Amino acid sequence: MSTLLEVSGVSVSFDGFRAINNLSFKIGPAEMRAIIGPNGAGKTTFMDIVTGKTRPDEGRVIWGDKSVNLLKMSEAKIAQAGVGRKFQRPTVFEDQSVFDNLMMAIKNDRTPWGVLFFKPKSSDNARAEELASEIGLADQLHRKSGELSHGQKQWLEIGMLLAQDPQLLLVDEPAAGMTLEEREHTTALLAEAAKTRAVVVVEHDMEFVRRLECKVTVLHEGSVLAEGSLDHVTQNQDVIDVYLGR
Ligand SMILES: Nc1ncnc2c1ncn2[C@@H]1O[C@H](COP(=O)(O)OP(=O)(O)O)[C@@H](O)[C@H]1O
Ligand SMILES: [Mg+2]
């Protein structure tokens, strides 16, 4: 298997507490991966490290065909290199339409000049419409984003991340606060995205993880406790003891 992301021997401590402890694992290109584990296991901190938000004390994070070390890059450079991250709280522009939010993400020229002289090209229009149908919001294009449901806002934000065409999409607890129907739609959307890029999903909802039908990495105390199919890891005695059995 070729590797898109390799985390190797990574550790980080906060005030003497080892949140990530000699963590090592790999993600392949166009792979869906679920990360599960108890609260405080280090799942979010792992994403903080990959995106450059938190700098580890030790270890390496190797990225892409050219095997570059992400730990030497700024958050902005890491994002430019193809790492996209979805936070738990949607950060869409509520006063703007779905279409305008997608267009902003497509352009993503954050310089003042880019915003000031922004003129949509017809290919950008088509791309916005394509993204809207990918996230199931084709019939909501001209709705004000603030009027969308919680689930729809989450999908819009995923669409805005997909507009950047990341090679790796990190998603932290996407199903939180969603109805069953919304969770099912989210699974489908992420599965579709994972056909052409790697998608790493942190999630507590086991039914959600089951529907992802992917390899699962279980974190505990900042290290990998078990890895494999969901059936494999849920039968692991250590996983039952520290996570499922509680
Ligand atoms: N910036 C930080 N400063 C201090 N402690 C932190 C920080 N980020 C995370 N931690 C601690 O690291 C541990 C792992 O946290 P986190 O990665 O958020 O876990 P998870 O997402 O698996 O629930 C927790 O004990 C948390 O309190
Ligand atoms: Mg977390």
PDB file of C-alpha atoms and ligand atoms in Angstrom:
ATOM      1  CA  MET A   1       0.000   0.000   0.000  1.00  0.00           C
ATOM      2  CA  SER A   2       1.325   3.457  -0.798  1.00  0.00           C
ATOM      3  CA  THR A   3       1.197   6.031   1.969  1.00  0.00           C
ATOM      4  CA  LEU A   4      -0.228   9.535   1.952  1.00  0.00           C
ATOM      5  CA  LEU A   5       0.375  10.378   5.607  1.00  0.00           C
ATOM      6  CA  GLU A   6       2.739   8.720   8.034  1.00  0.00           C
ATOM      7  CA  VAL A   7       2.797   9.679  11.686  1.00  0.00           C
ATOM      8  CA  SER A   8       5.897   8.219  13.269  1.00  0.00           C
ATOM      9  CA  GLY A   9       6.905   8.231  16.941  1.00  0.00           C
ATOM     10  CA  VAL A  10       4.995  11.424  17.698  1.00  0.00           C
ATOM     11  CA  SER A  11       4.684  12.617  21.294  1.00  0.00           C
ATOM     12  CA  VAL A  12       3.383  15.819  22.812  1.00  0.00           C
ATOM     13  CA  SER A  13       2.956  16.840  26.441  1.00  0.00           C
ATOM     14  CA  PHE A  14       0.829  19.607  27.902  1.00  0.00           C
ATOM     15  CA  ASP A  15       2.113  20.701  31.327  1.00  0.00           C
ATOM     16  CA  GLY A  16       3.829  17.358  31.787  1.00  0.00           C
ATOM     17  CA  PHE A  17       0.803  15.310  30.667  1.00  0.00           C
ATOM     18  CA  ARG A  18       1.521  13.131  27.627  1.00  0.00           C
ATOM     19  CA  ALA A  19      -1.531  13.650  25.405  1.00  0.00           C
ATOM     20  CA  ILE A  20       0.144  11.898  22.437  1.00  0.00           C
ATOM     21  CA  ASN A  21       2.550   9.130  23.332  1.00  0.00           C
ATOM     22  CA  ASN A  22       4.835   7.676  20.651  1.00  0.00           C
ATOM     23  CA  LEU A  23       1.970   7.631  18.154  1.00  0.00           C
ATOM     24  CA  SER A  24       2.611   5.873  14.837  1.00  0.00           C
ATOM     25  CA  PHE A  25       0.261   4.986  12.003  1.00  0.00           C
ATOM     26  CA  LYS A  26      -0.257   5.428   8.280  1.00  0.00           C
ATOM     27  CA  ILE A  27      -3.075   6.578   6.022  1.00  0.00           C
ATOM     28  CA  GLY A  28      -3.193   5.608   2.348  1.00  0.00           C
ATOM     29  CA  PRO A  29      -4.344   7.831  -0.525  1.00  0.00           C
ATOM     30  CA  ALA A  30      -8.107   7.652  -1.226  1.00  0.00           C
ATOM     31  CA  GLU A  31      -8.607   5.792   2.029  1.00  0.00           C
ATOM     32  CA  MET A  32     -11.481   6.209   4.472  1.00  0.00           C
ATOM     33  CA  ARG A  33     -10.313   5.787   8.070  1.00  0.00           C
ATOM     34  CA  ALA A  34     -12.244   6.086  11.296  1.00  0.00           C
ATOM     35  CA  ILE A  35     -10.505   7.022  14.539  1.00  0.00           C
ATOM     36  CA  ILE A  36     -12.283   6.075  17.743  1.00  0.00           C
ATOM     37  CA  GLY A  37     -11.315   6.004  21.399  1.00  0.00           C
ATOM     38  CA  PRO A  38     -12.352   7.346  24.799  1.00  0.00           C
ATOM     39  CA  ASN A  39     -12.502  11.048  25.614  1.00  0.00           C
ATOM     40  CA  GLY A  40      -9.024  12.457  26.082  1.00  0.00           C
ATOM     41  CA  ALA A  41      -7.415   9.708  23.958  1.00  0.00           C
ATOM     42  CA  GLY A  42      -5.716  12.331  21.799  1.00  0.00           C
ATOM     43  CA  LYS A  43      -7.917  12.194  18.698  1.00  0.00           C
ATOM     44  CA  THR A  44      -8.330  15.938  18.311  1.00  0.00           C
ATOM     45  CA  THR A  45      -4.712  16.565  19.286  1.00  0.00           C
ATOM     46  CA  PHE A  46      -3.666  14.198  16.458  1.00  0.00           C
ATOM     47  CA  MET A  47      -5.581  16.441  14.026  1.00  0.00           C
ATOM     48  CA  ASP A  48      -4.037  19.545  15.620  1.00  0.00           C
ATOM     49  CA  ILE A  49      -0.570  18.076  14.982  1.00  0.00           C
ATOM     50  CA  VAL A  50      -1.228  17.108  11.356  1.00  0.00           C
ATOM     51  CA  THR A  51      -2.631  20.570  10.571  1.00  0.00           C
ATOM     52  CA  GLY A  52       0.265  22.365  12.300  1.00  0.00           C
ATOM     53  CA  LYS A  53      -1.850  23.873  15.086  1.00  0.00           C
ATOM     54  CA  THR A  54       0.060  21.955  17.765  1.00  0.00           C
ATOM     55  CA  ARG A  55       3.777  21.209  17.501  1.00  0.00           C
ATOM     56  CA  PRO A  56       4.840  17.836  18.913  1.00  0.00           C
ATOM     57  CA  ASP A  57       7.879  17.404  21.142  1.00  0.00           C
ATOM     58  CA  GLU A  58       9.124  14.419  19.160  1.00  0.00           C
ATOM     59  CA  GLY A  59       8.442  12.404  16.044  1.00  0.00           C
ATOM     60  CA  ARG A  60       7.800  12.906  12.364  1.00  0.00           C
ATOM     61  CA  VAL A  61       4.750  13.499  10.181  1.00  0.00           C
ATOM     62  CA  ILE A  62       5.566  12.608   6.590  1.00  0.00           C
ATOM     63  CA  TRP A  63       3.284  13.698   3.751  1.00  0.00           C
ATOM     64  CA  GLY A  64       2.709  12.873   0.092  1.00  0.00           C
ATOM     65  CA  ASP A  65       4.722  11.524  -2.844  1.00  0.00           C
ATOM     66  CA  LYS A  66       7.678  13.709  -1.995  1.00  0.00           C
ATOM     67  CA  SER A  67       7.714  12.620   1.665  1.00  0.00           C
ATOM     68  CA  VAL A  68       7.867  16.145   3.044  1.00  0.00           C
ATOM     69  CA  ASN A  69       7.913  16.688   6.801  1.00  0.00           C
ATOM     70  CA  LEU A  70       4.720  18.549   7.753  1.00  0.00           C
ATOM     71  CA  LEU A  71       6.244  19.486  11.106  1.00  0.00           C
ATOM     72  CA  LYS A  72       8.523  21.959   9.339  1.00  0.00           C
ATOM     73  CA  MET A  73       5.602  23.724   7.650  1.00  0.00           C
ATOM     74  CA  SER A  74       3.249  26.506   8.799  1.00  0.00           C
ATOM     75  CA  GLU A  75      -0.491  25.883   9.176  1.00  0.00           C
ATOM     76  CA  ALA A  76      -1.114  27.827   5.958  1.00  0.00           C
ATOM     77  CA  LYS A  77       1.493  25.836   4.012  1.00  0.00           C
ATOM     78  CA  ILE A  78       0.059  22.550   5.280  1.00  0.00           C
ATOM     79  CA  ALA A  79      -3.410  23.590   4.102  1.00  0.00           C
ATOM     80  CA  GLN A  80      -1.947  24.581   0.713  1.00  0.00           C
ATOM     81  CA  ALA A  81      -0.200  21.212   0.508  1.00  0.00           C
ATOM     82  CA  GLY A  82      -3.629  19.564   0.537  1.00  0.00           C
ATOM     83  CA  VAL A  83      -4.718  18.984   4.132  1.00  0.00           C
ATOM     84  CA  GLY A  84      -8.279  20.172   4.839  1.00  0.00           C
ATOM     85  CA  ARG A  85      -9.916  20.125   8.235  1.00  0.00           C
ATOM     86  CA  LYS A  86     -13.487  20.362   9.342  1.00  0.00           C
ATOM     87  CA  PHE A  87     -14.085  21.594  12.865  1.00  0.00           C
ATOM     88  CA  GLN A  88     -17.063  20.574  14.982  1.00  0.00           C
ATOM     89  CA  ARG A  89     -18.672  24.002  14.746  1.00  0.00           C
ATOM     90  CA  PRO A  90     -19.623  25.027  11.220  1.00  0.00           C
ATOM     91  CA  THR A  91     -17.976  28.259  10.140  1.00  0.00           C
ATOM     92  CA  VAL A  92     -20.135  29.202   7.157  1.00  0.00           C
ATOM     93  CA  PHE A  93     -21.016  32.828   6.466  1.00  0.00           C
ATOM     94  CA  GLU A  94     -24.593  32.868   7.717  1.00  0.00           C
ATOM     95  CA  ASP A  95     -25.642  36.037   5.860  1.00  0.00           C
ATOM     96  CA  GLN A  96     -24.468  34.666   2.517  1.00  0.00           C
ATOM     97  CA  SER A  97     -26.280  32.178   0.304  1.00  0.00           C
ATOM     98  CA  VAL A  98     -25.140  28.582  -0.075  1.00  0.00           C
ATOM     99  CA  PHE A  99     -23.944  29.494  -3.577  1.00  0.00           C
ATOM    100  CA  ASP A 100     -21.912  32.484  -2.336  1.00  0.00           C
ATOM    101  CA  ASN A 101     -20.297  30.440   0.419  1.00  0.00           C
ATOM    102  CA  LEU A 102     -19.243  27.804  -2.121  1.00  0.00           C
ATOM    103  CA  MET A 103     -17.979  30.476  -4.520  1.00  0.00           C
ATOM    104  CA  MET A 104     -15.862  32.045  -1.784  1.00  0.00           C
ATOM    105  CA  ALA A 105     -14.373  28.653  -1.032  1.00  0.00           C
ATOM    106  CA  ILE A 106     -13.675  27.995  -4.717  1.00  0.00           C
ATOM    107  CA  LYS A 107     -11.884  31.311  -5.083  1.00  0.00           C
ATOM    108  CA  ASN A 108     -10.355  31.265  -1.615  1.00  0.00           C
ATOM    109  CA  ASP A 109      -8.239  34.275  -2.424  1.00  0.00           C
ATOM    110  CA  ARG A 110      -7.892  35.713   1.042  1.00  0.00           C
ATOM    111  CA  THR A 111      -5.935  38.778   0.026  1.00  0.00           C
ATOM    112  CA  PRO A 112      -7.882  42.060   0.234  1.00  0.00           C
ATOM    113  CA  TRP A 113      -7.479  42.536  -3.541  1.00  0.00           C
ATOM    114  CA  GLY A 114      -8.904  39.102  -4.245  1.00  0.00           C
ATOM    115  CA  VAL A 115     -12.014  39.825  -2.199  1.00  0.00           C
ATOM    116  CA  LEU A 116     -12.443  43.316  -3.634  1.00  0.00           C
ATOM    117  CA  PHE A 117     -12.135  42.425  -7.306  1.00  0.00           C
ATOM    118  CA  PHE A 118     -13.813  39.051  -7.105  1.00  0.00           C
ATOM    119  CA  LYS A 119     -15.548  38.279 -10.423  1.00  0.00           C
ATOM    120  CA  PRO A 120     -17.006  34.796 -10.791  1.00  0.00           C
ATOM    121  CA  LYS A 121     -16.009  32.856 -13.906  1.00  0.00           C
ATOM    122  CA  SER A 122     -18.603  30.608 -15.515  1.00  0.00           C
ATOM    123  CA  SER A 123     -16.480  27.547 -14.725  1.00  0.00           C
ATOM    124  CA  ASP A 124     -16.603  28.577 -11.050  1.00  0.00           C
ATOM    125  CA  ASN A 125     -20.405  28.775 -11.256  1.00  0.00           C
ATOM    126  CA  ALA A 126     -20.529  25.250 -12.639  1.00  0.00           C
ATOM    127  CA  ARG A 127     -18.156  24.027  -9.934  1.00  0.00           C
ATOM    128  CA  ALA A 128     -20.327  25.591  -7.198  1.00  0.00           C
ATOM    129  CA  GLU A 129     -23.402  23.843  -8.612  1.00  0.00           C
ATOM    130  CA  GLU A 130     -21.522  20.554  -8.858  1.00  0.00           C
ATOM    131  CA  LEU A 131     -20.372  20.852  -5.230  1.00  0.00           C
ATOM    132  CA  ALA A 132     -23.904  21.723  -4.110  1.00  0.00           C
ATOM    133  CA  SER A 133     -25.271  18.553  -5.643  1.00  0.00           C
ATOM    134  CA  GLU A 134     -22.379  16.533  -4.184  1.00  0.00           C
ATOM    135  CA  ILE A 135     -23.356  17.684  -0.681  1.00  0.00           C
ATOM    136  CA  GLY A 136     -27.095  17.372  -1.340  1.00  0.00           C
ATOM    137  CA  LEU A 137     -27.821  21.104  -1.316  1.00  0.00           C
ATOM    138  CA  ALA A 138     -28.557  21.613  -5.029  1.00  0.00           C
ATOM    139  CA  ASP A 139     -32.083  22.782  -4.238  1.00  0.00           C
ATOM    140  CA  GLN A 140     -30.834  25.139  -1.496  1.00  0.00           C
ATOM    141  CA  LEU A 141     -28.320  27.129  -3.580  1.00  0.00           C
ATOM    142  CA  HIS A 142     -30.008  30.474  -3.038  1.00  0.00           C
ATOM    143  CA  ARG A 143     -31.007  29.955   0.578  1.00  0.00           C
ATOM    144  CA  LYS A 144     -29.316  32.131   3.146  1.00  0.00           C
ATOM    145  CA  SER A 145     -26.892  29.804   4.930  1.00  0.00           C
ATOM    146  CA  GLY A 146     -28.132  30.981   8.318  1.00  0.00           C
ATOM    147  CA  GLU A 147     -31.523  29.435   7.515  1.00  0.00           C
ATOM    148  CA  LEU A 148     -30.104  25.945   6.938  1.00  0.00           C
ATOM    149  CA  SER A 149     -30.500  23.157   9.488  1.00  0.00           C
ATOM    150  CA  HIS A 150     -27.517  22.178  11.628  1.00  0.00           C
ATOM    151  CA  GLY A 151     -26.876  19.170   9.379  1.00  0.00           C
ATOM    152  CA  GLN A 152     -27.115  21.200   6.179  1.00  0.00           C
ATOM    153  CA  LYS A 153     -24.605  23.726   7.550  1.00  0.00           C
ATOM    154  CA  GLN A 154     -22.208  20.886   8.276  1.00  0.00           C
ATOM    155  CA  TRP A 155     -22.574  19.622   4.687  1.00  0.00           C
ATOM    156  CA  LEU A 156     -22.047  23.115   3.335  1.00  0.00           C
ATOM    157  CA  GLU A 157     -18.834  23.342   5.280  1.00  0.00           C
ATOM    158  CA  ILE A 158     -17.723  19.965   3.915  1.00  0.00           C
ATOM    159  CA  GLY A 159     -18.546  21.290   0.434  1.00  0.00           C
ATOM    160  CA  MET A 160     -16.427  24.373   1.120  1.00  0.00           C
ATOM    161  CA  LEU A 161     -13.534  22.130   2.110  1.00  0.00           C
ATOM    162  CA  LEU A 162     -14.011  19.951  -0.992  1.00  0.00           C
ATOM    163  CA  ALA A 163     -13.862  23.140  -3.087  1.00  0.00           C
ATOM    164  CA  GLN A 164     -10.196  23.321  -2.114  1.00  0.00           C
ATOM    165  CA  ASP A 165      -9.752  19.765  -3.404  1.00  0.00           C
ATOM    166  CA  PRO A 166      -7.734  18.507  -0.412  1.00  0.00           C
ATOM    167  CA  GLN A 167      -5.864  15.211  -0.681  1.00  0.00           C
ATOM    168  CA  LEU A 168      -6.636  14.568   2.972  1.00  0.00           C
ATOM    169  CA  LEU A 169      -9.820  15.639   4.729  1.00  0.00           C
ATOM    170  CA  LEU A 170      -9.857  15.510   8.541  1.00  0.00           C
ATOM    171  CA  VAL A 171     -13.318  15.512  10.100  1.00  0.00           C
ATOM    172  CA  ASP A 172     -13.841  15.701  13.865  1.00  0.00           C
ATOM    173  CA  GLU A 173     -17.173  14.296  15.147  1.00  0.00           C
ATOM    174  CA  PRO A 174     -19.319  15.187  12.114  1.00  0.00           C
ATOM    175  CA  ALA A 175     -22.430  13.349  13.330  1.00  0.00           C
ATOM    176  CA  ALA A 176     -22.739  15.189  16.650  1.00  0.00           C
ATOM    177  CA  GLY A 177     -26.178  16.777  17.008  1.00  0.00           C
ATOM    178  CA  MET A 178     -27.513  15.265  13.772  1.00  0.00           C
ATOM    179  CA  THR A 179     -30.712  13.329  13.214  1.00  0.00           C
ATOM    180  CA  LEU A 180     -30.420   9.728  11.983  1.00  0.00           C
ATOM    181  CA  GLU A 181     -31.342  10.824   8.465  1.00  0.00           C
ATOM    182  CA  GLU A 182     -28.706  13.562   8.538  1.00  0.00           C
ATOM    183  CA  ARG A 183     -26.107  11.109   9.831  1.00  0.00           C
ATOM    184  CA  GLU A 184     -26.865   8.725   6.968  1.00  0.00           C
ATOM    185  CA  HIS A 185     -26.499  11.517   4.432  1.00  0.00           C
ATOM    186  CA  THR A 186     -23.187  12.528   6.047  1.00  0.00           C
ATOM    187  CA  THR A 187     -21.877   8.968   5.731  1.00  0.00           C
ATOM    188  CA  ALA A 188     -22.777   8.873   2.041  1.00  0.00           C
ATOM    189  CA  LEU A 189     -21.175  12.231   1.412  1.00  0.00           C
ATOM    190  CA  LEU A 190     -17.914  11.304   3.146  1.00  0.00           C
ATOM    191  CA  ALA A 191     -17.816   7.910   1.385  1.00  0.00           C
ATOM    192  CA  GLU A 192     -18.167   9.702  -1.954  1.00  0.00           C
ATOM    193  CA  ALA A 193     -15.385  12.153  -1.014  1.00  0.00           C
ATOM    194  CA  ALA A 194     -13.114   9.247  -0.015  1.00  0.00           C
ATOM    195  CA  LYS A 195     -13.229   7.819  -3.539  1.00  0.00           C
ATOM    196  CA  THR A 196     -10.785  10.484  -4.687  1.00  0.00           C
ATOM    197  CA  ARG A 197      -8.984  11.515  -1.484  1.00  0.00           C
ATOM    198  CA  ALA A 198      -8.174  10.270   2.005  1.00  0.00           C
ATOM    199  CA  VAL A 199     -10.822  11.030   4.631  1.00  0.00           C
ATOM    200  CA  VAL A 200     -10.096  10.605   8.350  1.00  0.00           C
ATOM    201  CA  VAL A 201     -13.165  10.730  10.585  1.00  0.00           C
ATOM    202  CA  VAL A 202     -13.183  10.923  14.380  1.00  0.00           C
ATOM    203  CA  GLU A 203     -16.555   9.717  15.615  1.00  0.00           C
ATOM    204  CA  HIS A 204     -18.151   8.224  18.736  1.00  0.00           C
ATOM    205  CA  ASP A 205     -21.339   6.983  17.119  1.00  0.00           C
ATOM    206  CA  MET A 206     -20.636   3.293  16.406  1.00  0.00           C
ATOM    207  CA  GLU A 207     -23.514   2.972  13.941  1.00  0.00           C
ATOM    208  CA  PHE A 208     -22.020   5.865  12.019  1.00  0.00           C
ATOM    209  CA  VAL A 209     -18.591   4.208  12.054  1.00  0.00           C
ATOM    210  CA  ARG A 210     -20.122   0.902  10.913  1.00  0.00           C
ATOM    211  CA  ARG A 211     -21.739   2.573   7.909  1.00  0.00           C
ATOM    212  CA  LEU A 212     -18.359   4.043   6.873  1.00  0.00           C
ATOM    213  CA  GLU A 213     -17.229   0.419   6.209  1.00  0.00           C
ATOM    214  CA  CYS A 214     -13.572   1.253   6.668  1.00  0.00           C
ATOM    215  CA  LYS A 215     -10.463   0.421   8.658  1.00  0.00           C
ATOM    216  CA  VAL A 216     -10.665   1.673  12.232  1.00  0.00           C
ATOM    217  CA  THR A 217      -7.820   2.954  14.435  1.00  0.00           C
ATOM    218  CA  VAL A 218      -8.486   2.921  18.181  1.00  0.00           C
ATOM    219  CA  LEU A 219      -6.551   5.490  20.192  1.00  0.00           C
ATOM    220  CA  HIS A 220      -6.015   5.282  23.926  1.00  0.00           C
ATOM    221  CA  GLU A 221      -3.752   7.498  26.032  1.00  0.00           C
ATOM    222  CA  GLY A 222      -2.189   8.964  22.920  1.00  0.00           C
ATOM    223  CA  SER A 223      -1.195   5.684  21.233  1.00  0.00           C
ATOM    224  CA  VAL A 224      -2.754   3.145  18.877  1.00  0.00           C
ATOM    225  CA  LEU A 225      -4.485   0.468  20.949  1.00  0.00           C
ATOM    226  CA  ALA A 226      -5.886  -1.574  18.059  1.00  0.00           C
ATOM    227  CA  GLU A 227      -6.400  -1.288  14.313  1.00  0.00           C
ATOM    228  CA  GLY A 228      -8.422  -3.181  11.724  1.00  0.00           C
ATOM    229  CA  SER A 229     -12.041  -3.727  10.736  1.00  0.00           C
ATOM    230  CA  LEU A 230     -14.707  -2.496  13.162  1.00  0.00           C
ATOM    231  CA  ASP A 231     -15.583  -6.112  13.988  1.00  0.00           C
ATOM    232  CA  HIS A 232     -11.923  -6.874  14.641  1.00  0.00           C
ATOM    233  CA  VAL A 233     -11.318  -3.938  16.988  1.00  0.00           C
ATOM    234  CA  THR A 234     -14.620  -4.260  18.845  1.00  0.00           C
ATOM    235  CA  GLN A 235     -13.724  -7.852  19.729  1.00  0.00           C
ATOM    236  CA  ASN A 236     -10.310  -6.821  21.052  1.00  0.00           C
ATOM    237  CA  GLN A 237     -10.258  -7.269  24.848  1.00  0.00           C
ATOM    238  CA  ASP A 238      -8.157  -4.138  25.467  1.00  0.00           C
ATOM    239  CA  VAL A 239     -10.627  -2.076  23.427  1.00  0.00           C
ATOM    240  CA  ILE A 240     -13.550  -3.535  25.374  1.00  0.00           C
ATOM    241  CA  ASP A 241     -11.793  -2.788  28.668  1.00  0.00           C
ATOM    242  CA  VAL A 242     -10.845   0.846  28.022  1.00  0.00           C
ATOM    243  CA  TYR A 243     -13.577   2.015  25.677  1.00  0.00           C
ATOM    244  CA  LEU A 244     -16.567  -0.160  24.862  1.00  0.00           C
ATOM    245  CA  GLY A 245     -17.073  -1.812  28.220  1.00  0.00           C
ATOM    246  CA  ARG A 246     -17.561   1.410  30.134  1.00  0.00           C
TER     247      ARG A 246
HETATM  248  N1  LIG B   1      -3.886  22.758  24.148  1.00  0.00           N
HETATM  249  C1  LIG B   1      -3.960  21.917  25.188  1.00  0.00           C
HETATM  250  N2  LIG B   1      -3.491  22.271  26.412  1.00  0.00           N
HETATM  251  C2  LIG B   1      -3.550  21.422  27.469  1.00  0.00           C
HETATM  252  N3  LIG B   1      -4.060  20.180  27.395  1.00  0.00           N
HETATM  253  C3  LIG B   1      -4.554  19.765  26.221  1.00  0.00           C
HETATM  254  C4  LIG B   1      -4.538  20.612  25.053  1.00  0.00           C
HETATM  255  N4  LIG B   1      -5.087  19.922  24.016  1.00  0.00           N
HETATM  256  C5  LIG B   1      -5.440  18.711  24.526  1.00  0.00           C
HETATM  257  N5  LIG B   1      -5.112  18.619  25.826  1.00  0.00           N
HETATM  258  C6  LIG B   1      -5.312  17.429  26.669  1.00  0.00           C
HETATM  259  O1  LIG B   1      -4.823  16.319  25.937  1.00  0.00           O
HETATM  260  C7  LIG B   1      -5.647  15.180  26.105  1.00  0.00           C
HETATM  261  C8  LIG B   1      -6.157  14.718  24.762  1.00  0.00           C
HETATM  262  O2  LIG B   1      -7.128  15.613  24.324  1.00  0.00           O
HETATM  263  P1  LIG B   1      -7.901  15.473  22.949  1.00  0.00           P
HETATM  264  O3  LIG B   1      -6.921  15.289  21.847  1.00  0.00           O
HETATM  265  O4  LIG B   1      -8.815  16.631  22.843  1.00  0.00           O
HETATM  266  O5  LIG B   1      -8.735  14.127  23.171  1.00  0.00           O
HETATM  267  P2  LIG B   1      -9.953  13.521  22.343  1.00  0.00           P
HETATM  268  O6  LIG B   1     -10.174  14.380  21.140  1.00  0.00           O
HETATM  269  O7  LIG B   1      -9.528  12.137  21.996  1.00  0.00           O
HETATM  270  O8  LIG B   1     -11.114  13.517  23.272  1.00  0.00           O
HETATM  271  C9  LIG B   1      -6.765  15.603  27.063  1.00  0.00           C
HETATM  272  O9  LIG B   1      -6.410  15.190  28.368  1.00  0.00           O
HETATM  273  C10 LIG B   1      -6.767  17.119  26.928  1.00  0.00           C
HETATM  274  O10 LIG B   1      -7.234  17.710  28.122  1.00  0.00           O
HETATM  275 MG    MG B   2     -11.825  15.470  20.476  1.00  0.00          MG
END
